[in-house]
Amino acid sequence: MCLILKHFFFHTYTGKYLSLSKPMKWLEAIYNKAPKDLKHIIVHGFRHTFASLLNPYIKPSDVQAILGHETVEMTLNIYTHVTNQSKKKVAQSINDLNI
């Protein structure tokens, strides 16, 4: 079971849920005013970013539960990506081996 209501993630202060088209319009407004070299991502891209940022701090199965995936493999293979922080953590772990 998903810990977050996947279909109703964006809401107002009063609790009214927004359709996904509203955040897409917010992004479009940002991109229209932003420098041309700002990388454009879609709203769903923030889901991947969220999963990647969570991954070093909580168990993959917990990330899976939050995202509502059936398998942890789906979460790890599709939604989590290597971050600069995780690269540094790996390098430090290797250095700590003193080989």
CSV table of N, CA and C in Angstrom, one decimal, residues 32-68:
chain,number,residue,atom,x,y,z
A,32,ASN,N,9.5,29.6,-18.6
A,32,ASN,CA,9.4,30.8,-19.5
A,32,ASN,C,10.2,32.0,-19.0
A,33,LYS,N,10.4,32.1,-17.6
A,33,LYS,CA,11.2,33.2,-17.1
A,33,LYS,C,12.6,32.8,-16.8
A,34,ALA,N,13.0,31.5,-16.8
A,34,ALA,CA,14.3,31.0,-16.4
A,34,ALA,C,15.3,31.2,-17.6
A,35,PRO,N,16.6,31.2,-17.2
A,35,PRO,CA,17.6,31.2,-18.2
A,35,PRO,C,17.5,30.0,-19.2
A,36,LYS,N,17.9,30.2,-20.4
A,36,LYS,CA,17.7,29.1,-21.4
A,36,LYS,C,18.4,27.8,-21.1
A,37,ASP,N,19.5,27.9,-20.3
A,37,ASP,CA,20.3,26.7,-20.0
A,37,ASP,C,19.7,25.9,-18.8
A,38,LEU,N,18.6,26.4,-18.2
A,38,LEU,CA,18.0,25.6,-17.1
A,38,LEU,C,17.4,24.3,-17.7
A,39,LYS,N,17.9,23.2,-17.1
A,39,LYS,CA,17.4,21.9,-17.5
A,39,LYS,C,15.9,21.8,-17.3
A,40,HIS,N,15.1,21.4,-18.3
A,40,HIS,CA,13.7,21.2,-18.2
A,40,HIS,C,13.4,19.8,-17.8
A,41,ILE,N,12.6,19.6,-16.8
A,41,ILE,CA,12.1,18.3,-16.4
A,41,ILE,C,10.6,18.4,-16.3
A,42,ILE,N,10.0,17.2,-16.4
A,42,ILE,CA,8.5,17.2,-16.2
A,42,ILE,C,8.2,17.0,-14.7
A,43,VAL,N,7.0,17.1,-14.3
A,43,VAL,CA,6.6,17.0,-12.9
A,43,VAL,C,6.9,15.6,-12.4
A,44,HIS,N,6.8,14.6,-13.3
A,44,HIS,CA,7.1,13.2,-12.9
A,44,HIS,C,8.6,13.1,-12.6
A,45,GLY,N,9.4,13.9,-13.2
A,45,GLY,CA,10.9,13.9,-12.9
A,45,GLY,C,11.2,14.2,-11.4
A,46,PHE,N,10.3,14.9,-10.8
A,46,PHE,CA,10.6,15.2,-9.4
A,46,PHE,C,10.4,13.9,-8.5
A,47,ARG,N,9.6,13.0,-9.0
A,47,ARG,CA,9.4,11.7,-8.3
A,47,ARG,C,10.7,10.9,-8.3
A,48,HIS,N,11.4,11.0,-9.5
A,48,HIS,CA,12.7,10.3,-9.6
A,48,HIS,C,13.7,11.0,-8.7
A,49,THR,N,13.7,12.3,-8.7
A,49,THR,CA,14.6,13.1,-7.8
A,49,THR,C,14.4,12.8,-6.3
A,50,PHE,N,13.1,12.7,-6.0
A,50,PHE,CA,12.7,12.4,-4.6
A,50,PHE,C,13.2,11.0,-4.2
A,51,ALA,N,13.1,10.1,-5.0
A,51,ALA,CA,13.5,8.7,-4.7
A,51,ALA,C,15.0,8.6,-4.6
A,52,SER,N,15.7,9.3,-5.5
A,52,SER,CA,17.2,9.3,-5.5
A,52,SER,C,17.7,10.0,-4.2
A,53,LEU,N,17.1,11.1,-3.8
A,53,LEU,CA,17.5,11.8,-2.6
A,53,LEU,C,17.2,11.0,-1.3
A,54,LEU,N,16.1,10.3,-1.3
A,54,LEU,CA,15.8,9.5,-0.1
A,54,LEU,C,16.7,8.2,0.0
A,55,ASN,N,17.1,7.7,-1.1
A,55,ASN,CA,17.7,6.4,-1.1
A,55,ASN,C,18.9,6.2,-0.1
A,56,PRO,N,19.8,7.2,0.0
A,56,PRO,CA,20.9,7.1,0.9
A,56,PRO,C,20.5,7.1,2.4
A,57,TYR,N,19.4,7.6,2.7
A,57,TYR,CA,19.0,7.8,4.1
A,57,TYR,C,18.0,6.8,4.7
A,58,ILE,N,17.2,6.1,3.8
A,58,ILE,CA,16.3,5.1,4.3
A,58,ILE,C,16.4,3.9,3.5
A,59,LYS,N,15.8,2.8,4.0
A,59,LYS,CA,15.9,1.5,3.3
A,59,LYS,C,15.2,1.6,2.0
A,60,PRO,N,15.7,0.9,1.0
A,60,PRO,CA,15.1,0.8,-0.3
A,60,PRO,C,13.6,0.4,-0.3
A,61,SER,N,13.3,-0.5,0.7
A,61,SER,CA,12.0,-1.0,0.8
A,61,SER,C,11.0,0.1,1.3
A,62,ASP,N,11.6,1.0,2.1
A,62,ASP,CA,10.8,2.1,2.6
A,62,ASP,C,10.5,3.1,1.4
A,63,VAL,N,11.5,3.3,0.6
A,63,VAL,CA,11.3,4.2,-0.6
A,63,VAL,C,10.3,3.5,-1.5
A,64,GLN,N,10.3,2.2,-1.6
A,64,GLN,CA,9.4,1.5,-2.4
A,64,GLN,C,8.0,1.7,-1.9
A,65,ALA,N,7.8,1.6,-0.6
A,65,ALA,CA,6.5,1.8,0.0
A,65,ALA,C,6.0,3.2,-0.2
A,66,ILE,N,6.8,4.2,0.0
A,66,ILE,CA,6.4,5.6,-0.2
A,66,ILE,C,5.9,5.9,-1.6
A,67,LEU,N,6.7,5.3,-2.6
A,67,LEU,CA,6.3,5.5,-4.0
A,67,LEU,C,5.2,4.6,-4.5
A,68,GLY,N,4.9,3.5,-3.7
A,68,GLY,CA,3.8,2.7,-4.0
A,68,GLY,C,4.1,1.6,-5.1
